[in-house]
PDB file of C-alpha atoms in Angstrom:
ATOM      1  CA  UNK A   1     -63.084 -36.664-147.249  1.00 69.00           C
ATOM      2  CA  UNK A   2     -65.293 -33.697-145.576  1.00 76.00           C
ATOM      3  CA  UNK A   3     -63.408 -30.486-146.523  1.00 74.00           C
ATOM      4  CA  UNK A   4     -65.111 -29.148-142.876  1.00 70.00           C
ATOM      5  CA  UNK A   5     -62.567 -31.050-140.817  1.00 74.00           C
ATOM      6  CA  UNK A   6     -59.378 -29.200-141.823  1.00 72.00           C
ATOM      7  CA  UNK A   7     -61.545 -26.032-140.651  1.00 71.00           C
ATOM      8  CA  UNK A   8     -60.811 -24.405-136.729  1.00 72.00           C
ATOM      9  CA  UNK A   9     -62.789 -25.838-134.354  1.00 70.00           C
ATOM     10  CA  UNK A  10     -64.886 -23.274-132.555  1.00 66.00           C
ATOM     11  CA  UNK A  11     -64.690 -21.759-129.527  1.00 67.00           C
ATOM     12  CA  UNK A  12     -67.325 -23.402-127.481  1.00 66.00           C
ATOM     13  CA  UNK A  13     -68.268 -21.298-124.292  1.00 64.00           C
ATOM     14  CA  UNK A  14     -68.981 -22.980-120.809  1.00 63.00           C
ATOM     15  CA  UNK A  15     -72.051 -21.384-120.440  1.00 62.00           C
ATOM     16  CA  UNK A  16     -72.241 -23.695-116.746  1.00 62.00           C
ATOM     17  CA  UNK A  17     -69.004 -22.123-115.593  1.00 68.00           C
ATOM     18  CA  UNK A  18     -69.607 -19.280-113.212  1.00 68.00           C
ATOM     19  CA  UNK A  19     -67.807 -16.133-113.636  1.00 62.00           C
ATOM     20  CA  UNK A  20     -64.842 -15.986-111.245  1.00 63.00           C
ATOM     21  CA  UNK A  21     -65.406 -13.156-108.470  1.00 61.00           C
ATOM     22  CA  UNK A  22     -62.168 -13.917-105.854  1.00 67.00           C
ATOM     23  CA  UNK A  23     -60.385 -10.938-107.811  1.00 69.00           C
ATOM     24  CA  UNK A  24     -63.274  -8.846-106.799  1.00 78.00           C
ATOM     25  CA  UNK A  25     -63.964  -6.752-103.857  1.00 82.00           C
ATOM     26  CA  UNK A  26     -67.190  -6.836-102.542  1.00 85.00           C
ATOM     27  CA  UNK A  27     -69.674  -3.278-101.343  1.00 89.00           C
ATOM     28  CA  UNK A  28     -67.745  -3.357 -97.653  1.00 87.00           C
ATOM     29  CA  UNK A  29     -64.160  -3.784 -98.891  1.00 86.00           C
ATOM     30  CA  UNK A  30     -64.429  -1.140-101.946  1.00 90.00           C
ATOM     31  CA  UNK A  31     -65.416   1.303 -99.109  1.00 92.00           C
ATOM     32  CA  UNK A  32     -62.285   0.356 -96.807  1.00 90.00           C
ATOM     33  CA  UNK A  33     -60.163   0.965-100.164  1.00 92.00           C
ATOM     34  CA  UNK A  34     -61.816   4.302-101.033  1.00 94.00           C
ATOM     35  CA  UNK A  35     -61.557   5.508 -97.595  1.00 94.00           C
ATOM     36  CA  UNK A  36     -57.641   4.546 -97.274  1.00 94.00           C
ATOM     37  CA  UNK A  37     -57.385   6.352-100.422  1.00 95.00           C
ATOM     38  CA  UNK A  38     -58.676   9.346 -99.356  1.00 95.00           C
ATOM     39  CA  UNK A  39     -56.933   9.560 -95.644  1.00 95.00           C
ATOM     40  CA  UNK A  40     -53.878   8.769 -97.753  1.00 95.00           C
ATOM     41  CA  UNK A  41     -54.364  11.915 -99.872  1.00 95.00           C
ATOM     42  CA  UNK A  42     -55.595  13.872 -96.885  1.00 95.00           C
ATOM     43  CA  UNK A  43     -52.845  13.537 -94.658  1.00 95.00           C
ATOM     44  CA  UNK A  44     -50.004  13.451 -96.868  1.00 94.00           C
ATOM     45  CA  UNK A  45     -47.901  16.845 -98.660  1.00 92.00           C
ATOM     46  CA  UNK A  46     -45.808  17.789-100.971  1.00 89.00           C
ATOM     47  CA  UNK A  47     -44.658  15.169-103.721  1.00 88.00           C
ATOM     48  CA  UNK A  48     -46.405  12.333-101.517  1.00 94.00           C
ATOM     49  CA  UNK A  49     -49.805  14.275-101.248  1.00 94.00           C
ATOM     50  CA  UNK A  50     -49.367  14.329-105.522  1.00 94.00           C
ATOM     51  CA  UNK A  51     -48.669  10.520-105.559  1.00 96.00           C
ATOM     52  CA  UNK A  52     -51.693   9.232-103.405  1.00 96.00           C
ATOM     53  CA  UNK A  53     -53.767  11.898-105.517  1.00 96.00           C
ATOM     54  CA  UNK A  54     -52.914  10.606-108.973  1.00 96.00           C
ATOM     55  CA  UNK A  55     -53.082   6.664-107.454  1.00 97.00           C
ATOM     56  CA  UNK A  56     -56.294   7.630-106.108  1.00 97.00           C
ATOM     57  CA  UNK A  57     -57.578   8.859-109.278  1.00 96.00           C
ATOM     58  CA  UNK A  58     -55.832   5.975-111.272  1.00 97.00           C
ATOM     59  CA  UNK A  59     -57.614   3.118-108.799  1.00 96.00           C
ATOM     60  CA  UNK A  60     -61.159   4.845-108.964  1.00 96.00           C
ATOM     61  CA  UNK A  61     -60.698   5.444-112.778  1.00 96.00           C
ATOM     62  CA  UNK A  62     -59.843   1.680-113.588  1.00 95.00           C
ATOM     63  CA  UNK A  63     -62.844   0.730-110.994  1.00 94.00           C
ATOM     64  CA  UNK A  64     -65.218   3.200-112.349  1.00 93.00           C
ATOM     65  CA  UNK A  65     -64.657   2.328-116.080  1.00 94.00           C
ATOM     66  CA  UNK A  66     -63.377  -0.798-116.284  1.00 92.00           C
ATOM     67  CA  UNK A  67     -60.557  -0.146-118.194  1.00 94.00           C
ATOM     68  CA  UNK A  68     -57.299  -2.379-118.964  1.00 94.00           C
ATOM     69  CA  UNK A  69     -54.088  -1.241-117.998  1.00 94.00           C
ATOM     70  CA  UNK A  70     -52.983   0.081-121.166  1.00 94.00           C
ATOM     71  CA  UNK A  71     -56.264   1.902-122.108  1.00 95.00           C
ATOM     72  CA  UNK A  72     -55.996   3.382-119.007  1.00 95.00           C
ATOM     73  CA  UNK A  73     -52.371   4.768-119.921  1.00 94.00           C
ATOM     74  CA  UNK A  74     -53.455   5.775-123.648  1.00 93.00           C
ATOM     75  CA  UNK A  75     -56.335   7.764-122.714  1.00 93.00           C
ATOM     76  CA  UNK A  76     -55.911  11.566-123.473  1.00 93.00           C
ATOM     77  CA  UNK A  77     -57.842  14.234-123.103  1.00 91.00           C
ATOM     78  CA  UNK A  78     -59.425  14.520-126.637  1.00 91.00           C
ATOM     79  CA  UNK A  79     -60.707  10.758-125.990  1.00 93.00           C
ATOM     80  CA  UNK A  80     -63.501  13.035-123.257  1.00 93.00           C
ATOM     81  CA  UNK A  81     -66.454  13.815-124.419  1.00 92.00           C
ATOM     82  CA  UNK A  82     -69.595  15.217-122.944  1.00 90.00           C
ATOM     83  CA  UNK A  83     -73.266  14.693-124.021  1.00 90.00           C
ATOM     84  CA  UNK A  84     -76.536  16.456-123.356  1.00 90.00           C
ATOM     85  CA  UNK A  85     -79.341  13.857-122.989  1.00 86.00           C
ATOM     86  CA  UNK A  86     -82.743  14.213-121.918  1.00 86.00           C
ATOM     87  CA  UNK A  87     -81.527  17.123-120.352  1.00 87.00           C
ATOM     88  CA  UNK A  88     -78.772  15.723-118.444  1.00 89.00           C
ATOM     89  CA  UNK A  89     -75.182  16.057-118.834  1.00 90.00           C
ATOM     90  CA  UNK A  90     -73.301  12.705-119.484  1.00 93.00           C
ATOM     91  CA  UNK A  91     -69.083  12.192-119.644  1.00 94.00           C
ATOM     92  CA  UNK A  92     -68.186   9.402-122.091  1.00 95.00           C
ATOM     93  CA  UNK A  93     -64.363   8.188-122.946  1.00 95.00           C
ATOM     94  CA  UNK A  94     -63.617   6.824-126.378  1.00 94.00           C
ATOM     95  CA  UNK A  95     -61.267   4.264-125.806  1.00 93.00           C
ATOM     96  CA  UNK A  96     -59.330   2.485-128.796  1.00 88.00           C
ATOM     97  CA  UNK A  97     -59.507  -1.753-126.598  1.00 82.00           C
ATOM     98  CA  UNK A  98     -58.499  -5.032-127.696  1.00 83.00           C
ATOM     99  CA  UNK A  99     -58.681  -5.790-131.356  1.00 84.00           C
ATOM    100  CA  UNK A 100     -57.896  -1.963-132.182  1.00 87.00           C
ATOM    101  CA  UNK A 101     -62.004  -1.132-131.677  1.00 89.00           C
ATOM    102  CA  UNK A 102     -63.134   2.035-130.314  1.00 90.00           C
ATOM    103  CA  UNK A 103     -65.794   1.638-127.814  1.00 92.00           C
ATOM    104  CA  UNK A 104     -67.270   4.487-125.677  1.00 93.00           C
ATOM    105  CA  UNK A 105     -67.043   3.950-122.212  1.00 95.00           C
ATOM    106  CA  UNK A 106     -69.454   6.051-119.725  1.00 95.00           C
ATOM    107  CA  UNK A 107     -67.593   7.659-116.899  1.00 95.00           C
ATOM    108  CA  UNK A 108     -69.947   8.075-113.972  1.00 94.00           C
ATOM    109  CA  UNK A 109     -70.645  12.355-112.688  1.00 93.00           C
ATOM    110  CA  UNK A 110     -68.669  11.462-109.358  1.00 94.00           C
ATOM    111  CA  UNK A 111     -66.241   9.624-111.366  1.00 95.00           C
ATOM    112  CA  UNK A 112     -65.724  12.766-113.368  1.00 95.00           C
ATOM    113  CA  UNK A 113     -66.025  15.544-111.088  1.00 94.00           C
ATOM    114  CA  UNK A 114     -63.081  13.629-108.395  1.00 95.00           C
ATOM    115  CA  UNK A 115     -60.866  13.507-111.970  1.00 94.00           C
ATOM    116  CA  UNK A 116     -61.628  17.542-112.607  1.00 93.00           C
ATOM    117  CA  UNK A 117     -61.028  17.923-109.246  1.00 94.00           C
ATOM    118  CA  UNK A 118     -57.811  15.434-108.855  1.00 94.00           C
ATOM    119  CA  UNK A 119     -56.765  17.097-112.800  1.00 92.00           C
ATOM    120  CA  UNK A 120     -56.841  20.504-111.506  1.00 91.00           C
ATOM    121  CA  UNK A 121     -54.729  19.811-108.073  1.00 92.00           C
ATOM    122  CA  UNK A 122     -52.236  18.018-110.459  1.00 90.00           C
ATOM    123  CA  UNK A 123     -51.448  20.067-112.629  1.00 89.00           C
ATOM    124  CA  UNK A 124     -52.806  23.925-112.051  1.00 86.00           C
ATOM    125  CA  UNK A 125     -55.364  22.900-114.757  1.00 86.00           C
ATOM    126  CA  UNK A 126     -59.091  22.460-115.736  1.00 84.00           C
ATOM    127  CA  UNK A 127     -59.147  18.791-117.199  1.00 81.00           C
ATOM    128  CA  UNK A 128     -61.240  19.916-120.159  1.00 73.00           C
ATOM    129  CA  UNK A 129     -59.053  22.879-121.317  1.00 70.00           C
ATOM    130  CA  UNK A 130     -55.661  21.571-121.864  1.00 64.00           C
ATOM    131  CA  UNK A 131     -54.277  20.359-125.076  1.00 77.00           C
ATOM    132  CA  UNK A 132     -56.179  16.649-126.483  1.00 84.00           C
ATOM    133  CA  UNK A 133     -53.495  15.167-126.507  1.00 87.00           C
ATOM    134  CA  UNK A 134     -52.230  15.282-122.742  1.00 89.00           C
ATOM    135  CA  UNK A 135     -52.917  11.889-120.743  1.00 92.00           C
ATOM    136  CA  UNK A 136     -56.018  11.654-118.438  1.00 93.00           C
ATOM    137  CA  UNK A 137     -53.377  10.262-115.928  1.00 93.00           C
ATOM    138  CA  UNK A 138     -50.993  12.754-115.621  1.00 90.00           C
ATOM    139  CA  UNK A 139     -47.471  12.831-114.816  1.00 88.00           C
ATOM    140  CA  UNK A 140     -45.747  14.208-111.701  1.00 86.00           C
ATOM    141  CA  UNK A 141     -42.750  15.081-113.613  1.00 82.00           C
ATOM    142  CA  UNK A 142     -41.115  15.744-116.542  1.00 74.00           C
ATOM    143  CA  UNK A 143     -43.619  16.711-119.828  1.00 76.00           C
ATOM    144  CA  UNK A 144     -47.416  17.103-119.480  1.00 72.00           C
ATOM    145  CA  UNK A 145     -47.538  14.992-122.819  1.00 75.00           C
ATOM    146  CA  UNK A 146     -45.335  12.220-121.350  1.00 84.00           C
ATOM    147  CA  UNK A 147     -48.099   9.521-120.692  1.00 88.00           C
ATOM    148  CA  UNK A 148     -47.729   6.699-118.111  1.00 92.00           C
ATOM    149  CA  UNK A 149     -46.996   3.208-119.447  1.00 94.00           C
ATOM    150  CA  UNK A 150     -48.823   0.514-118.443  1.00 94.00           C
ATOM    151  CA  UNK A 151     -46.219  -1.033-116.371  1.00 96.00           C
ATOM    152  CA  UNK A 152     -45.794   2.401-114.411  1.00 95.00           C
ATOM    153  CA  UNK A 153     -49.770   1.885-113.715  1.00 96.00           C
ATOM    154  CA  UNK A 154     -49.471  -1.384-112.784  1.00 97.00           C
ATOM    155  CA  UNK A 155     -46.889  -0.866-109.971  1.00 97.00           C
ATOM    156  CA  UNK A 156     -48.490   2.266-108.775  1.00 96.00           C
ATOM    157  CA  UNK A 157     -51.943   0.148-108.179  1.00 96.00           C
ATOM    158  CA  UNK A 158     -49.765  -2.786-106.880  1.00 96.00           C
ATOM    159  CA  UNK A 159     -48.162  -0.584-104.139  1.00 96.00           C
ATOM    160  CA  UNK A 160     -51.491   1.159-102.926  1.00 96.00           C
ATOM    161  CA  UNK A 161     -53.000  -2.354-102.697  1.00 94.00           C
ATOM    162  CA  UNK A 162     -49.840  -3.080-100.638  1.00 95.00           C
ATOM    163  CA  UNK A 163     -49.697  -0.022 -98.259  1.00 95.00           C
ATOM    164  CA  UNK A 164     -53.512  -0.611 -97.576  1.00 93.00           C
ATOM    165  CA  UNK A 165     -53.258  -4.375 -97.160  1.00 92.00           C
ATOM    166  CA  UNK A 166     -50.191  -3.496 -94.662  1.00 93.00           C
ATOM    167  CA  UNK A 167     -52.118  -0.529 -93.271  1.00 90.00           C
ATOM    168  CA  UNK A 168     -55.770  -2.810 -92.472  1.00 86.00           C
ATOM    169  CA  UNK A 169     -53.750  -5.724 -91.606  1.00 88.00           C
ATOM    170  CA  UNK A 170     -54.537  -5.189 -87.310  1.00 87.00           C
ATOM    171  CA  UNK A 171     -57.612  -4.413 -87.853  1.00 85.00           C
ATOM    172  CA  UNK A 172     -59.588  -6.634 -90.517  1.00 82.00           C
ATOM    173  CA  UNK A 173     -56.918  -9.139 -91.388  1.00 86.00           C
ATOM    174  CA  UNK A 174     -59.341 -11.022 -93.772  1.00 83.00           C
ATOM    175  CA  UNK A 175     -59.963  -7.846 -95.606  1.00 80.00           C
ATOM    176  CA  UNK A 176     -56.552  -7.082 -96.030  1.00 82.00           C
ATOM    177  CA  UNK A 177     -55.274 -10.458 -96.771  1.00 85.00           C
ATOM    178  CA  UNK A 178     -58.335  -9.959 -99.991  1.00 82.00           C
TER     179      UNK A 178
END
């Protein structure tokens, strides 16, 4: 008998395979999506002109980072950290990802300064003074601890990708129907 063979094959990778890019959005159509964004938050007020701020800042925060769903909704405040290097100032998020490992995840200076900016319309506050544990993402109502759950992020990107594919249908009906 070879003791080997009761053993877990494993994982072989298919190095041949290409990576899979249709869930992707190429230089042109990332632009069409950022500019929505922003005429959405432009021209809207009130309680609307708070959503399409927050789903703005959600949609360039999961684009900008790369971040699942659920790190995105269990990021706080106290996961921010800035660095000095080689005399330039760089924003970093801890995030706690898949296997419970902390990583640090580099958030880009127009990244950051549209979440300071997006932070502070929000909720009256600068994003780096508030308590640690308050959510990067915060919420329109209720407590300023009260995180968003993944699901909640979910449908709020789902809708935006909706309302823009609705909005760009006339006009570019291939990049709306991507």
């Amino acid at each position: 008998h070879n003791p080997l063979t009761a053993l877990s094959k494993l994982k072989n990778p298919d190095v041949l395979k290409p990576i899979d890019t249709n869930r992707s959005f190429n230089e042109d159509q990332w632009q069409l999506i950022q500019a929505f964004l922003d005429t959405q938050a432009a021209n809207a007020d009130g309680g609307e002109k708070l959503k399409w701020l927050r789903t703005r800042m959600i949609i360039q925060l999961a684009y900008g980072t790369g971040l699942r769903l659920h790190e995105l909704a269990n990021a706080k405040l106290g996961d921010l950290e800035t660095r000095q290097r080689q005399g330039q100032t760089q924003h970093w998020l801890m995030v706690l990802g898949k296997g419970q490992k902390w990583r640090d995840v580099p958030i880009p200076l127009p990244l950051y300064r549209l979440m300071a900016e997006t932070y502070q319309q929000l909720t009256g506050r600068q994003l780096n003074r508030p308590a640690p544990d308050n959510p990067i993402i915060p919420p329109l109502r209720g407590s300023a601890s009260n995180a968003l759950r993944p699901l909640a992020i979910h449908k709020i990107i789902k809708e935006a990708f909706t309302i823009a594919a609705d909005t760009l249908s006339i006009a570019n009906p291939e990049a709306a129907e991507k």
